[in-house]
Amino acid sequence: MSDTYTRGMLFPCPLEVKRQGGDYNEAVCQLGVWSAAALEKLKILASMGRDKEMLKGFPYPGWTVVGYKWQLHISWKEDSGKVVLFGPY
């Protein structure tokens, strides 16, 4: 995103939706990509501020929805740079 308003924003909670009978694994994969990008964006936004250490282990929630089944996932970025996506809850 490159418009003036959204380039400095972080979307609060990603939601990956698939129709009834959709592929749950595909939804999780797409949620993982979205979460990794969001955590990287959060790191960039935090580097503009004063408290750069606040992001260590910062939990980032996201949802997968396949049909009528909603599942919560939590992701975070480790010190090594690896993004962990944990769930569903």
CSV table of C-alpha atoms in Angstrom, one decimal:
chain,number,residue,atom,x,y,z
A,1,MET,CA,0.0,0.0,0.0
A,2,SER,CA,1.4,3.3,-0.9
A,3,ASP,CA,-1.2,5.9,-0.5
A,4,THR,CA,-0.7,8.7,2.0
A,5,TYR,CA,-3.1,7.4,4.6
A,6,THR,CA,-2.4,3.7,4.7
A,7,ARG,CA,1.3,3.6,4.3
A,8,GLY,CA,1.7,4.5,8.0
A,9,MET,CA,-1.0,2.1,9.3
A,10,LEU,CA,-1.1,-1.4,10.5
A,11,PHE,CA,-4.3,-3.4,10.0
A,12,PRO,CA,-5.3,-4.6,13.5
A,13,CYS,CA,-6.4,-8.2,12.7
A,14,PRO,CA,-6.2,-10.1,9.5
A,15,LEU,CA,-9.1,-12.3,8.5
A,16,GLU,CA,-8.7,-15.0,5.8
A,17,VAL,CA,-12.0,-16.2,4.6
A,18,LYS,CA,-12.8,-19.3,2.4
A,19,ARG,CA,-16.2,-20.5,1.3
A,20,GLN,CA,-17.8,-23.7,2.7
A,21,GLY,CA,-15.7,-26.6,1.7
A,22,GLY,CA,-12.7,-24.4,1.1
A,23,ASP,CA,-9.1,-25.4,1.8
A,24,TYR,CA,-8.1,-24.7,5.5
A,25,ASN,CA,-4.4,-25.2,4.8
A,26,GLU,CA,-4.5,-22.6,2.0
A,27,ALA,CA,-6.2,-20.2,4.4
A,28,VAL,CA,-3.5,-20.8,7.1
A,29,CYS,CA,-0.8,-20.3,4.5
A,30,GLN,CA,-2.3,-17.0,3.3
A,31,LEU,CA,-2.8,-15.9,6.9
A,32,GLY,CA,0.9,-16.7,7.7
A,33,VAL,CA,2.0,-14.5,4.7
A,34,TRP,CA,-0.2,-11.7,5.8
A,35,SER,CA,0.9,-11.9,9.4
A,36,ALA,CA,4.6,-12.0,8.5
A,37,ALA,CA,4.1,-8.8,6.4
A,38,ALA,CA,2.2,-7.1,9.1
A,39,LEU,CA,4.9,-7.9,11.7
A,40,GLU,CA,7.5,-6.5,9.4
A,41,LYS,CA,5.5,-3.4,8.9
A,42,LEU,CA,5.0,-3.1,12.7
A,43,LYS,CA,8.8,-3.3,13.1
A,44,ILE,CA,9.3,-0.5,10.5
A,45,LEU,CA,6.7,1.7,12.2
A,46,ALA,CA,8.2,1.0,15.7
A,47,SER,CA,11.6,2.0,14.4
A,48,MET,CA,10.3,5.4,13.7
A,49,GLY,CA,9.4,5.8,17.4
A,50,ARG,CA,11.4,5.6,20.6
A,51,ASP,CA,10.6,2.2,22.0
A,52,LYS,CA,12.0,-0.4,19.6
A,53,GLU,CA,12.3,-3.1,22.2
A,54,MET,CA,8.5,-3.3,22.8
A,55,LEU,CA,8.0,-5.6,19.8
A,56,LYS,CA,10.0,-8.6,21.2
A,57,GLY,CA,7.5,-11.4,21.2
A,58,PHE,CA,4.6,-9.1,20.3
A,59,PRO,CA,1.6,-11.3,19.7
A,60,TYR,CA,-0.4,-10.6,16.5
A,61,PRO,CA,-3.8,-12.2,16.3
A,62,GLY,CA,-5.5,-13.4,13.0
A,63,TRP,CA,-8.5,-15.4,12.0
A,64,THR,CA,-9.2,-18.1,9.5
A,65,VAL,CA,-12.8,-18.6,8.5
A,66,VAL,CA,-13.7,-21.6,6.4
A,67,GLY,CA,-17.5,-21.8,5.9
A,68,TYR,CA,-18.9,-21.2,9.3
A,69,LYS,CA,-15.9,-22.3,11.3
A,70,TRP,CA,-13.9,-19.4,12.8
A,71,GLN,CA,-10.5,-20.1,14.2
A,72,LEU,CA,-8.1,-17.8,16.1
A,73,HIS,CA,-4.3,-17.9,15.3
A,74,ILE,CA,-1.5,-16.0,17.0
A,75,SER,CA,1.7,-15.1,15.3
A,76,TRP,CA,4.9,-13.4,16.5
A,77,LYS,CA,8.4,-12.8,15.3
A,78,GLU,CA,11.4,-14.4,17.1
A,79,ASP,CA,14.7,-12.7,17.6
A,80,SER,CA,16.1,-14.7,14.7
A,81,GLY,CA,13.5,-13.2,12.4
A,82,LYS,CA,11.5,-16.3,12.1
A,83,VAL,CA,7.7,-15.8,12.1
A,84,VAL,CA,5.7,-18.3,14.2
A,85,LEU,CA,2.0,-18.9,13.5
A,86,PHE,CA,0.4,-20.8,16.3
A,87,GLY,CA,-3.2,-22.1,16.4
A,88,PRO,CA,-5.9,-22.7,15.9
A,89,TYR,CA,-7.5,-22.0,19.3
